[in-house]
Amino acid sequence: MHNTIKKLFQHGTVTVDYPKKPIKSSFITGIPEFDYDKCTRCKSCVNSCPTGAIVFVDNDKQKEKSPAVNVDECIFCRFCEEACPNGAVCLSNKFELAQKSRDALRTTPICVIDDDVKGLEYELLGTQLKEKVSKIFGKSLNIREVDAGSCNGCDNEIMALNGPYNDIERFGIHFVASPRHADMLLVTGCVTRNMEEALIKTYNAAPTPKLVVAVGACACSGGIFKNSYAGKNGVDSVLPVDVYIPGCPPRPQALIYGILKAIGRM
Amino acid sequence: MVSEAIFDAINRLLSSHIIESKLLNENELYAEVAQSTLKDDCIKIYKNIDCVLIDIFGNDTSEIDNNIIVYYTFAVRSSNTLITIYVKLDKSCSMRIDSITREIPAASLYEREIQDMFGVVFNDILDNRELVHHGNFPLNIHPLKKDFKVNTRLDFEKRELEFASISGSGVFEVAVGPVHAGIIEPGHFRFSVAGEPIINIEAKLYYVHRGLEKLSENENYMKVLLISERISGDETFTNSLSYSQAIEKLNGITYLPIRALYSRVIFSELERICSHIGDLSGLCVDTAYVFAAGQFAMMRRWIQLLCEQLTGSRFLRNANKPGGLRRDFIRNNDKIILECLNKLDKEFKETVAIIKNNGMFIDRVEHTGILSNSIAVDLNAVGPGGRASGIKADVRKDFPYAAYSNLKFNVPEHNNCDVNCRMNVRIEEVIESISIIKQALEKMPEEGPIAVDVGNLKPYSYAFGMTEAPRGENIHFVMTGENNTILRYKVRTPSFCNWPALCYAVKANTLTDFPLINKSFNLSYAGNDL
């Protein structure tokens, strides 16, 4: 007992002060950024991208076609950085990437082959829901996590939210055991065939108003598991999504940013 | 090199049955046999040579010869040799082979997997239910056949899944999942319980089956590297290492820069520490021991932070590549690694002393979830689960890779077979890992290259890559196609072996102990389902 109490005081409070104080770390892997002055438009980055996230399109500020990134498809693999002969692409440390619509994450419109994306028509609904949520729940929120086909990287990061360093309960946000108690579904993974029904049932079991947050590159766009016989290309082909959190996997602070954004506290 | 004794033994046992045999990649022995003698040959090898069945998998080689090849891989752990018996099945004739499950129980899941993925039928199979496919999957569709396109959109069907049910007065069924109460991956469990004690458990997995092996086909080998990193999030490095080793082997690269070998050891061990400490934290959560859980979670975060400082990724993503490492991550960072490890070493030992002195905690873990040695051997349980049941196997010792042969370490041995034992194996492994990293940092040369160029891949060559993942023996088989693409990528993670072992270990325990026993094995659903 003596040792236990000693340990309790030894480390003091370890919880990080995010989002009150921004995280300043040069080690974080974030969104790829282009230096258009250095870029020779050689398209090496476009060809090296394994998920097709880098596109070659008209750019408002640049006079010619230039590379740009669709963040929802990016898996942060650094292949573009290594492929560029001029060092014009660099993975920055901006990790607060969550957006309320998938279009805000993209430079080119979504090109859907066979899955419907249910994003736009629900956008209006989403804003109404958000108002309701803040009115009804105040500032507290109950979350149910659903793994719909991730590699468990995102799940590990969500688990880290409950750990001593991030301690998400300080925002009044709890993870609950049943969708019946949940205001928000945190969905990871590309939505596999075998999880599709379970995911829809979980969504239906959660009482309205409810929010859906897609976590990780797979949940946003299918990521590296895109166009597989065994899965869909992201959560929005099955459910209406309120917030997209890109990343592979998104670090816990990026998740906090996204969740707070979903309930309008960011 | 393969010892003469094994050569002789195989020649003596199979003699006239061998159609073709070859030795590849220094320690991989391949022998082709006929469809009719396959069963006898496998059983002869299993019974007469001191080996274990580690993998059975199919390979559709339509591009070369219109065959489906089924490989049976046995590992001779005592002499660093892999024996692979394979049989060629003509696609136009009946694809039937005899099941070996009755003689070699570990084969059961592999046979069911091949039935689902290739449509090869096993005669006299013990369990004929679907393994990978669920009730929504159309019958007679086999995704790993070459005539099946990866982006096919299949219809959803409705078939009832079969579960073994136990009836009797006072016996109830409890269904759990796929969406669980905690933040864990999906899987469905059917418990047959008589009051509290569990009589039988049936696990239906493959909810996170993403078609990863099919997605790898005909893709550039560098893209498949990224897929291998995403097999299971917390085993990122070890999976990419297995894959890279297979590519290096099949392309004839035998010597890597020494800095690369030691860096790989350091990252593998960091991942092992991270995973094991996470498990210990989980065990404490499941026994409602919040203080210790918080302590371990804090230590886990230290290691994750160190990984991020070194590579930019908390899960060691983007670190590995065939031929070495993507960058020299360790250079000028020796000091922060040592600092972090010393801090961890002290804190870890102090916390372990506290939990081991807590009678209530030990009471929960002792004599819970016993996996007897004979069942562990039959099912080829690997990793901490196997080592706690007296199986002395560790890829780092048996099939040395990277720089492990130059480092001194012990593999913990325990024989009590319970949750406590598995926990102790993990605790000892963490301490060994810390010492391995320190040794590696000392022995690593100061300067030198970090990677070699792999060059173009030899078409239609194949090799196994083996590593010791935090969860156990990890085996990847890679066969190349033309133009630097991959023709077949077969992944067998330790979780695949240990799921049946877990189902045995929970029997006769109470339902409330299931989460604890599950956590003590800590199996990856994503790594199993692929």
PDB file of N, CA, C and O in Angstrom, chain A residues 7 11 27 29 50 75-79 82 114-115 144 147 149 151-152 157 165 192-196 224-225 228-231 248-249 251, chain B residues 134 136 143 150 153-156 180-182 185-186 206-210 223 226 230 232-234 298 301-302 308 312 314 317-318 326 347 350:
ATOM      1  N   LYS A   7       3.735   5.845  -5.492  1.00  0.00           N
ATOM      2  CA  LYS A   7       3.690   5.944  -6.954  1.00  0.00           C
ATOM      3  C   LYS A   7       2.656   6.970  -7.415  1.00  0.00           C
ATOM      4  O   LYS A   7       2.864   7.667  -8.405  1.00  0.00           O
ATOM      5  N   HIS A  11       4.530  10.764 -10.015  1.00  0.00           N
ATOM      6  CA  HIS A  11       4.495  11.334 -11.357  1.00  0.00           C
ATOM      7  C   HIS A  11       3.576  12.551 -11.484  1.00  0.00           C
ATOM      8  O   HIS A  11       3.557  13.179 -12.534  1.00  0.00           O
ATOM      9  N   PHE A  27       8.068  16.062 -34.379  1.00  0.00           N
ATOM     10  CA  PHE A  27       8.093  14.648 -34.759  1.00  0.00           C
ATOM     11  C   PHE A  27       6.787  14.165 -35.368  1.00  0.00           C
ATOM     12  O   PHE A  27       6.726  13.119 -35.981  1.00  0.00           O
ATOM     13  N   THR A  29       3.730  13.309 -37.590  1.00  0.00           N
ATOM     14  CA  THR A  29       3.541  13.152 -39.026  1.00  0.00           C
ATOM     15  C   THR A  29       2.185  13.723 -39.397  1.00  0.00           C
ATOM     16  O   THR A  29       1.171  13.277 -38.878  1.00  0.00           O
ATOM     17  N   PRO A  50       0.496   5.466 -53.358  1.00  0.00           N
ATOM     18  CA  PRO A  50      -0.125   4.146 -53.439  1.00  0.00           C
ATOM     19  C   PRO A  50      -1.648   4.172 -53.387  1.00  0.00           C
ATOM     20  O   PRO A  50      -2.287   3.205 -53.783  1.00  0.00           O
ATOM     21  N   ILE A  75      -2.556   8.125 -46.736  1.00  0.00           N
ATOM     22  CA  ILE A  75      -2.224   7.244 -45.613  1.00  0.00           C
ATOM     23  C   ILE A  75      -0.880   7.634 -44.993  1.00  0.00           C
ATOM     24  O   ILE A  75      -0.303   6.877 -44.229  1.00  0.00           O
ATOM     25  N   PHE A  76      -0.361   8.792 -45.320  1.00  0.00           N
ATOM     26  CA  PHE A  76       0.831   9.350 -44.677  1.00  0.00           C
ATOM     27  C   PHE A  76       2.025   8.401 -44.740  1.00  0.00           C
ATOM     28  O   PHE A  76       2.691   8.168 -43.753  1.00  0.00           O
ATOM     29  N   CYS A  77       2.270   7.841 -45.931  1.00  0.00           N
ATOM     30  CA  CYS A  77       3.321   6.825 -46.065  1.00  0.00           C
ATOM     31  C   CYS A  77       4.663   7.416 -46.444  1.00  0.00           C
ATOM     32  O   CYS A  77       5.651   6.711 -46.497  1.00  0.00           O
ATOM     33  N   ARG A  78       4.717   8.701 -46.748  1.00  0.00           N
ATOM     34  CA  ARG A  78       5.963   9.394 -47.094  1.00  0.00           C
ATOM     35  C   ARG A  78       6.562   8.964 -48.437  1.00  0.00           C
ATOM     36  O   ARG A  78       7.708   9.279 -48.728  1.00  0.00           O
ATOM     37  N   PHE A  79       5.824   8.216 -49.234  1.00  0.00           N
ATOM     38  CA  PHE A  79       6.373   7.814 -50.529  1.00  0.00           C
ATOM     39  C   PHE A  79       6.600   9.032 -51.426  1.00  0.00           C
ATOM     40  O   PHE A  79       7.567   9.090 -52.166  1.00  0.00           O
ATOM     41  N   GLU A  82       9.767  10.845 -50.534  1.00  0.00           N
ATOM     42  CA  GLU A  82      10.967  10.161 -50.993  1.00  0.00           C
ATOM     43  C   GLU A  82      11.099  10.192 -52.507  1.00  0.00           C
ATOM     44  O   GLU A  82      12.204  10.175 -53.040  1.00  0.00           O
ATOM     45  N   ASP A 114     -19.028   2.955 -57.626  1.00  0.00           N
ATOM     46  CA  ASP A 114     -20.285   2.230 -57.490  1.00  0.00           C
ATOM     47  C   ASP A 114     -20.947   2.376 -56.125  1.00  0.00           C
ATOM     48  O   ASP A 114     -22.076   1.980 -55.952  1.00  0.00           O
ATOM     49  N   ASP A 115     -20.234   2.966 -55.160  1.00  0.00           N
ATOM     50  CA  ASP A 115     -20.881   3.162 -53.870  1.00  0.00           C
ATOM     51  C   ASP A 115     -21.462   4.570 -53.798  1.00  0.00           C
ATOM     52  O   ASP A 115     -20.837   5.527 -54.212  1.00  0.00           O
ATOM     53  N   ARG A 144     -19.866   5.604 -28.560  1.00  0.00           N
ATOM     54  CA  ARG A 144     -19.745   4.163 -28.767  1.00  0.00           C
ATOM     55  C   ARG A 144     -18.762   3.978 -29.930  1.00  0.00           C
ATOM     56  O   ARG A 144     -18.956   4.555 -30.991  1.00  0.00           O
ATOM     57  N   ASP A 147     -15.604  -0.819 -34.542  1.00  0.00           N
ATOM     58  CA  ASP A 147     -14.543  -1.171 -35.477  1.00  0.00           C
ATOM     59  C   ASP A 147     -15.200  -1.883 -36.658  1.00  0.00           C
ATOM     60  O   ASP A 147     -15.741  -2.961 -36.512  1.00  0.00           O
ATOM     61  N   GLY A 149     -13.653  -2.759 -39.555  1.00  0.00           N
ATOM     62  CA  GLY A 149     -12.661  -3.251 -40.499  1.00  0.00           C
ATOM     63  C   GLY A 149     -11.383  -2.473 -40.513  1.00  0.00           C
ATOM     64  O   GLY A 149     -10.783  -2.278 -41.560  1.00  0.00           O
ATOM     65  N   CYS A 151      -7.305  -1.812 -39.020  1.00  0.00           N
ATOM     66  CA  CYS A 151      -6.163  -2.689 -38.711  1.00  0.00           C
ATOM     67  C   CYS A 151      -5.885  -2.677 -37.222  1.00  0.00           C
ATOM     68  O   CYS A 151      -4.876  -3.181 -36.782  1.00  0.00           O
ATOM     69  N   ASN A 152      -6.694  -2.074 -36.440  1.00  0.00           N
ATOM     70  CA  ASN A 152      -6.622  -1.867 -34.983  1.00  0.00           C
ATOM     71  C   ASN A 152      -5.646  -0.768 -34.570  1.00  0.00           C
ATOM     72  O   ASN A 152      -5.475  -0.511 -33.397  1.00  0.00           O
ATOM     73  N   GLU A 157      -5.440   3.963 -30.800  1.00  0.00           N
ATOM     74  CA  GLU A 157      -5.366   5.391 -30.502  1.00  0.00           C
ATOM     75  C   GLU A 157      -6.613   5.846 -29.757  1.00  0.00           C
ATOM     76  O   GLU A 157      -6.535   6.714 -28.888  1.00  0.00           O
ATOM     77  N   TYR A 165      -2.639  10.055 -20.201  1.00  0.00           N
ATOM     78  CA  TYR A 165      -2.090  11.234 -20.863  1.00  0.00           C
ATOM     79  C   TYR A 165      -3.145  12.090 -21.543  1.00  0.00           C
ATOM     80  O   TYR A 165      -3.000  13.291 -21.630  1.00  0.00           O
ATOM     81  N   THR A 192     -16.264  -3.401 -43.724  1.00  0.00           N
ATOM     82  CA  THR A 192     -16.178  -4.671 -44.441  1.00  0.00           C
ATOM     83  C   THR A 192     -17.569  -5.233 -44.650  1.00  0.00           C
ATOM     84  O   THR A 192     -18.518  -4.867 -43.961  1.00  0.00           O
ATOM     85  N   ARG A 193     -17.660  -6.137 -45.623  1.00  0.00           N
ATOM     86  CA  ARG A 193     -18.914  -6.852 -45.907  1.00  0.00           C
ATOM     87  C   ARG A 193     -19.536  -7.424 -44.651  1.00  0.00           C
ATOM     88  O   ARG A 193     -20.728  -7.288 -44.416  1.00  0.00           O
ATOM     89  N   ASN A 194     -18.676  -8.066 -43.847  1.00  0.00           N
ATOM     90  CA  ASN A 194     -19.193  -8.796 -42.699  1.00  0.00           C
ATOM     91  C   ASN A 194     -19.599  -7.884 -41.549  1.00  0.00           C
ATOM     92  O   ASN A 194     -20.348  -8.291 -40.667  1.00  0.00           O
ATOM     93  N   MET A 195     -19.120  -6.647 -41.555  1.00  0.00           N
ATOM     94  CA  MET A 195     -19.486  -5.726 -40.480  1.00  0.00           C
ATOM     95  C   MET A 195     -20.601  -4.769 -40.891  1.00  0.00           C
ATOM     96  O   MET A 195     -21.118  -4.030 -40.063  1.00  0.00           O
ATOM     97  N   GLU A 196     -20.930  -4.770 -42.173  1.00  0.00           N
ATOM     98  CA  GLU A 196     -21.871  -3.761 -42.668  1.00  0.00           C
ATOM     99  C   GLU A 196     -23.210  -3.810 -41.930  1.00  0.00           C
ATOM    100  O   GLU A 196     -23.698  -2.799 -41.441  1.00  0.00           O
ATOM    101  N   ILE A 224      -5.975   2.318 -47.990  1.00  0.00           N
ATOM    102  CA  ILE A 224      -5.233   1.347 -48.791  1.00  0.00           C
ATOM    103  C   ILE A 224      -6.094   0.125 -49.122  1.00  0.00           C
ATOM    104  O   ILE A 224      -5.777  -0.637 -50.013  1.00  0.00           O
ATOM    105  N   PHE A 225      -7.198  -0.039 -48.431  1.00  0.00           N
ATOM    106  CA  PHE A 225      -8.086  -1.177 -48.695  1.00  0.00           C
ATOM    107  C   PHE A 225      -9.217  -0.817 -49.656  1.00  0.00           C
ATOM    108  O   PHE A 225     -10.251  -1.478 -49.705  1.00  0.00           O
ATOM    109  N   SER A 228     -12.002  -3.183 -52.579  1.00  0.00           N
ATOM    110  CA  SER A 228     -11.828  -4.599 -52.307  1.00  0.00           C
ATOM    111  C   SER A 228     -13.186  -5.278 -52.379  1.00  0.00           C
ATOM    112  O   SER A 228     -14.207  -4.663 -52.077  1.00  0.00           O
ATOM    113  N   TYR A 229     -13.185  -6.560 -52.752  1.00  0.00           N
ATOM    114  CA  TYR A 229     -14.437  -7.316 -52.777  1.00  0.00           C
ATOM    115  C   TYR A 229     -15.021  -7.437 -51.383  1.00  0.00           C
ATOM    116  O   TYR A 229     -16.208  -7.639 -51.216  1.00  0.00           O
ATOM    117  N   ALA A 230     -14.170  -7.313 -50.373  1.00  0.00           N
ATOM    118  CA  ALA A 230     -14.614  -7.585 -49.005  1.00  0.00           C
ATOM    119  C   ALA A 230     -15.040  -6.343 -48.249  1.00  0.00           C
ATOM    120  O   ALA A 230     -15.368  -6.431 -47.082  1.00  0.00           O
ATOM    121  N   GLY A 231     -15.023  -5.177 -48.899  1.00  0.00           N
ATOM    122  CA  GLY A 231     -15.396  -3.995 -48.137  1.00  0.00           C
ATOM    123  C   GLY A 231     -15.855  -2.848 -48.998  1.00  0.00           C
ATOM    124  O   GLY A 231     -15.756  -2.858 -50.216  1.00  0.00           O
ATOM    125  N   CYS A 248      -3.392   8.068 -40.393  1.00  0.00           N
ATOM    126  CA  CYS A 248      -3.225   6.621 -40.501  1.00  0.00           C
ATOM    127  C   CYS A 248      -2.212   6.134 -39.489  1.00  0.00           C
ATOM    128  O   CYS A 248      -1.095   5.851 -39.823  1.00  0.00           O
ATOM    129  N   PRO A 249      -2.607   5.916 -38.247  1.00  0.00           N
ATOM    130  CA  PRO A 249      -3.857   6.336 -37.624  1.00  0.00           C
ATOM    131  C   PRO A 249      -3.754   7.775 -37.125  1.00  0.00           C
ATOM    132  O   PRO A 249      -2.659   8.252 -36.913  1.00  0.00           O
ATOM    133  N   ARG A 251      -3.502  10.653 -34.501  1.00  0.00           N
ATOM    134  CA  ARG A 251      -3.021  10.606 -33.112  1.00  0.00           C
ATOM    135  C   ARG A 251      -4.146  11.057 -32.173  1.00  0.00           C
ATOM    136  O   ARG A 251      -5.103  11.697 -32.602  1.00  0.00           O
TER     137      ARG A 251
ATOM    138  N   HIS B 134     -18.973 -15.402 -44.351  1.00  0.00           N
ATOM    139  CA  HIS B 134     -20.122 -15.350 -43.455  1.00  0.00           C
ATOM    140  C   HIS B 134     -21.368 -15.716 -44.252  1.00  0.00           C
ATOM    141  O   HIS B 134     -21.292 -16.007 -45.442  1.00  0.00           O
ATOM    142  N   ASN B 136     -23.449 -13.953 -45.527  1.00  0.00           N
ATOM    143  CA  ASN B 136     -23.826 -13.054 -46.618  1.00  0.00           C
ATOM    144  C   ASN B 136     -23.085 -13.367 -47.911  1.00  0.00           C
ATOM    145  O   ASN B 136     -23.343 -12.765 -48.938  1.00  0.00           O
ATOM    146  N   PRO B 143     -12.535 -16.219 -53.586  1.00  0.00           N
ATOM    147  CA  PRO B 143     -11.869 -14.957 -53.935  1.00  0.00           C
ATOM    148  C   PRO B 143     -10.407 -15.078 -54.357  1.00  0.00           C
ATOM    149  O   PRO B 143      -9.941 -14.247 -55.106  1.00  0.00           O
ATOM    150  N   VAL B 150     -10.611  -8.438 -58.045  1.00  0.00           N
ATOM    151  CA  VAL B 150     -10.563  -7.948 -56.662  1.00  0.00           C
ATOM    152  C   VAL B 150     -11.688  -6.966 -56.356  1.00  0.00           C
ATOM    153  O   VAL B 150     -12.207  -6.928 -55.244  1.00  0.00           O
ATOM    154  N   ARG B 153     -18.237  -6.589 -56.952  1.00  0.00           N
ATOM    155  CA  ARG B 153     -19.240  -6.307 -55.915  1.00  0.00           C
ATOM    156  C   ARG B 153     -20.210  -7.474 -55.884  1.00  0.00           C
ATOM    157  O   ARG B 153     -20.972  -7.686 -56.825  1.00  0.00           O
ATOM    158  N   LEU B 154     -20.157  -8.237 -54.811  1.00  0.00           N
ATOM    159  CA  LEU B 154     -20.986  -9.430 -54.715  1.00  0.00           C
ATOM    160  C   LEU B 154     -22.316  -9.111 -54.047  1.00  0.00           C
ATOM    161  O   LEU B 154     -22.427  -8.164 -53.281  1.00  0.00           O
ATOM    162  N   ASP B 155     -23.316  -9.922 -54.360  1.00  0.00           N
ATOM    163  CA  ASP B 155     -24.617  -9.745 -53.718  1.00  0.00           C
ATOM    164  C   ASP B 155     -24.563 -10.210 -52.263  1.00  0.00           C
ATOM    165  O   ASP B 155     -23.728 -11.010 -51.885  1.00  0.00           O
ATOM    166  N   PHE B 156     -25.494  -9.697 -51.498  1.00  0.00           N
ATOM    167  CA  PHE B 156     -25.607 -10.150 -50.116  1.00  0.00           C
ATOM    168  C   PHE B 156     -26.631 -11.264 -50.040  1.00  0.00           C
ATOM    169  O   PHE B 156     -27.749 -11.109 -50.509  1.00  0.00           O
ATOM    170  N   HIS B 180     -18.632  -5.188 -29.319  1.00  0.00           N
ATOM    171  CA  HIS B 180     -18.431  -5.511 -27.911  1.00  0.00           C
ATOM    172  C   HIS B 180     -18.611  -4.281 -27.021  1.00  0.00           C
ATOM    173  O   HIS B 180     -18.717  -3.165 -27.500  1.00  0.00           O
ATOM    174  N   ALA B 181     -18.556  -4.536 -25.728  1.00  0.00           N
ATOM    175  CA  ALA B 181     -18.756  -3.438 -24.781  1.00  0.00           C
ATOM    176  C   ALA B 181     -17.551  -2.519 -24.713  1.00  0.00           C
ATOM    177  O   ALA B 181     -17.678  -1.331 -24.507  1.00  0.00           O
ATOM    178  N   GLY B 182     -16.373  -3.054 -24.873  1.00  0.00           N
ATOM    179  CA  GLY B 182     -15.169  -2.228 -24.756  1.00  0.00           C
ATOM    180  C   GLY B 182     -14.715  -1.739 -26.114  1.00  0.00           C
ATOM    181  O   GLY B 182     -15.358  -1.973 -27.125  1.00  0.00           O
ATOM    182  N   GLU B 185     -11.815  -5.024 -31.108  1.00  0.00           N
ATOM    183  CA  GLU B 185     -12.193  -5.330 -32.482  1.00  0.00           C
ATOM    184  C   GLU B 185     -13.383  -6.282 -32.506  1.00  0.00           C
ATOM    185  O   GLU B 185     -13.725  -6.892 -31.511  1.00  0.00           O
ATOM    186  N   PRO B 186     -14.044  -6.427 -33.667  1.00  0.00           N
ATOM    187  CA  PRO B 186     -15.253  -7.242 -33.712  1.00  0.00           C
ATOM    188  C   PRO B 186     -14.994  -8.739 -33.850  1.00  0.00           C
ATOM    189  O   PRO B 186     -14.100  -9.173 -34.556  1.00  0.00           O
ATOM    190  N   TYR B 206     -13.475 -13.198 -38.534  1.00  0.00           N
ATOM    191  CA  TYR B 206     -13.463 -12.718 -39.923  1.00  0.00           C
ATOM    192  C   TYR B 206     -14.461 -11.586 -40.168  1.00  0.00           C
ATOM    193  O   TYR B 206     -14.919 -11.387 -41.266  1.00  0.00           O
ATOM    194  N   TYR B 207     -14.794 -10.837 -39.127  1.00  0.00           N
ATOM    195  CA  TYR B 207     -15.621  -9.647 -39.337  1.00  0.00           C
ATOM    196  C   TYR B 207     -14.798  -8.523 -39.968  1.00  0.00           C
ATOM    197  O   TYR B 207     -15.347  -7.670 -40.632  1.00  0.00           O
ATOM    198  N   VAL B 208     -13.484  -8.514 -39.706  1.00  0.00           N
ATOM    199  CA  VAL B 208     -12.659  -7.460 -40.317  1.00  0.00           C
ATOM    200  C   VAL B 208     -11.843  -8.029 -41.480  1.00  0.00           C
ATOM    201  O   VAL B 208     -10.732  -7.601 -41.730  1.00  0.00           O
ATOM    202  N   HIS B 209     -12.411  -8.985 -42.186  1.00  0.00           N
ATOM    203  CA  HIS B 209     -11.743  -9.518 -43.381  1.00  0.00           C
ATOM    204  C   HIS B 209     -11.801  -8.464 -44.475  1.00  0.00           C
ATOM    205  O   HIS B 209     -12.865  -8.109 -44.948  1.00  0.00           O
ATOM    206  N   ARG B 210     -10.621  -7.925 -44.836  1.00  0.00           N
ATOM    207  CA  ARG B 210     -10.579  -6.832 -45.807  1.00  0.00           C
ATOM    208  C   ARG B 210     -10.109  -7.291 -47.174  1.00  0.00           C
ATOM    209  O   ARG B 210      -9.899  -6.496 -48.078  1.00  0.00           O
ATOM    210  N   LYS B 223       3.961  -1.144 -52.807  1.00  0.00           N
ATOM    211  CA  LYS B 223       2.615  -0.905 -52.276  1.00  0.00           C
ATOM    212  C   LYS B 223       2.231  -2.026 -51.307  1.00  0.00           C
ATOM    213  O   LYS B 223       1.586  -1.774 -50.289  1.00  0.00           O
ATOM    214  N   LEU B 226       3.195  -1.409 -47.836  1.00  0.00           N
ATOM    215  CA  LEU B 226       2.264  -0.593 -47.047  1.00  0.00           C
ATOM    216  C   LEU B 226       1.090  -1.436 -46.564  1.00  0.00           C
ATOM    217  O   LEU B 226       0.594  -1.248 -45.460  1.00  0.00           O
ATOM    218  N   ARG B 230      -0.190  -2.590 -42.579  1.00  0.00           N
ATOM    219  CA  ARG B 230      -1.546  -2.376 -42.083  1.00  0.00           C
ATOM    220  C   ARG B 230      -2.320  -3.670 -41.862  1.00  0.00           C
ATOM    221  O   ARG B 230      -3.537  -3.681 -41.848  1.00  0.00           O
ATOM    222  N   SER B 232      -2.006  -5.499 -39.043  1.00  0.00           N
ATOM    223  CA  SER B 232      -2.455  -5.340 -37.671  1.00  0.00           C
ATOM    224  C   SER B 232      -1.702  -4.145 -37.103  1.00  0.00           C
ATOM    225  O   SER B 232      -0.472  -4.128 -37.124  1.00  0.00           O
ATOM    226  N   GLY B 233      -2.435  -3.141 -36.649  1.00  0.00           N
ATOM    227  CA  GLY B 233      -1.814  -1.878 -36.264  1.00  0.00           C
ATOM    228  C   GLY B 233      -0.692  -2.000 -35.259  1.00  0.00           C
ATOM    229  O   GLY B 233       0.353  -1.395 -35.419  1.00  0.00           O
ATOM    230  N   ASP B 234      -0.888  -2.834 -34.219  1.00  0.00           N
ATOM    231  CA  ASP B 234       0.138  -2.890 -33.185  1.00  0.00           C
ATOM    232  C   ASP B 234       1.248  -3.875 -33.522  1.00  0.00           C
ATOM    233  O   ASP B 234       2.128  -4.110 -32.709  1.00  0.00           O
ATOM    234  N   MET B 298       0.800   4.518 -18.830  1.00  0.00           N
ATOM    235  CA  MET B 298       1.753   5.634 -18.852  1.00  0.00           C
ATOM    236  C   MET B 298       3.082   5.184 -19.465  1.00  0.00           C
ATOM    237  O   MET B 298       3.638   5.844 -20.334  1.00  0.00           O
ATOM    238  N   ARG B 301       2.898   4.736 -23.170  1.00  0.00           N
ATOM    239  CA  ARG B 301       2.952   6.012 -23.866  1.00  0.00           C
ATOM    240  C   ARG B 301       4.399   6.507 -23.975  1.00  0.00           C
ATOM    241  O   ARG B 301       4.776   7.103 -24.984  1.00  0.00           O
ATOM    242  N   TRP B 302       5.229   6.234 -22.966  1.00  0.00           N
ATOM    243  CA  TRP B 302       6.638   6.637 -23.068  1.00  0.00           C
ATOM    244  C   TRP B 302       7.266   6.006 -24.301  1.00  0.00           C
ATOM    245  O   TRP B 302       7.989   6.648 -25.049  1.00  0.00           O
ATOM    246  N   GLU B 308       7.721   7.690 -31.849  1.00  0.00           N
ATOM    247  CA  GLU B 308       7.374   8.844 -32.668  1.00  0.00           C
ATOM    248  C   GLU B 308       8.569   9.764 -32.861  1.00  0.00           C
ATOM    249  O   GLU B 308       8.801  10.273 -33.956  1.00  0.00           O
ATOM    250  N   GLY B 312       8.647   9.243 -36.446  1.00  0.00           N
ATOM    251  CA  GLY B 312       7.526  10.091 -36.845  1.00  0.00           C
ATOM    252  C   GLY B 312       6.195   9.372 -36.766  1.00  0.00           C
ATOM    253  O   GLY B 312       5.171   9.932 -37.104  1.00  0.00           O
ATOM    254  N   ARG B 314       3.785   6.691 -34.245  1.00  0.00           N
ATOM    255  CA  ARG B 314       3.681   6.022 -32.947  1.00  0.00           C
ATOM    256  C   ARG B 314       3.622   4.513 -33.099  1.00  0.00           C
ATOM    257  O   ARG B 314       3.816   3.774 -32.146  1.00  0.00           O
ATOM    258  N   ARG B 317       5.264   2.999 -38.274  1.00  0.00           N
ATOM    259  CA  ARG B 317       4.969   2.920 -39.694  1.00  0.00           C
ATOM    260  C   ARG B 317       6.034   3.680 -40.482  1.00  0.00           C
ATOM    261  O   ARG B 317       6.730   4.515 -39.933  1.00  0.00           O
ATOM    262  N   ASN B 318       6.138   3.381 -41.753  1.00  0.00           N
ATOM    263  CA  ASN B 318       7.088   4.041 -42.654  1.00  0.00           C
ATOM    264  C   ASN B 318       8.522   3.911 -42.178  1.00  0.00           C
ATOM    265  O   ASN B 318       9.315   4.811 -42.346  1.00  0.00           O
ATOM    266  N   ARG B 326      14.022   2.818 -44.164  1.00  0.00           N
ATOM    267  CA  ARG B 326      13.757   3.970 -45.037  1.00  0.00           C
ATOM    268  C   ARG B 326      14.747   5.099 -44.769  1.00  0.00           C
ATOM    269  O   ARG B 326      15.149   5.802 -45.676  1.00  0.00           O
ATOM    270  N   GLU B 347      10.827   2.056 -13.510  1.00  0.00           N
ATOM    271  CA  GLU B 347       9.391   2.172 -13.236  1.00  0.00           C
ATOM    272  C   GLU B 347       8.699   0.815 -13.395  1.00  0.00           C
ATOM    273  O   GLU B 347       7.848   0.438 -12.591  1.00  0.00           O
ATOM    274  N   GLU B 350       9.423  -1.589 -10.502  1.00  0.00           N
ATOM    275  CA  GLU B 350       8.727  -1.175  -9.278  1.00  0.00           C
ATOM    276  C   GLU B 350       7.234  -1.498  -9.358  1.00  0.00           C
ATOM    277  O   GLU B 350       6.647  -2.001  -8.403  1.00  0.00           O
TER     278      GLU B 350
END
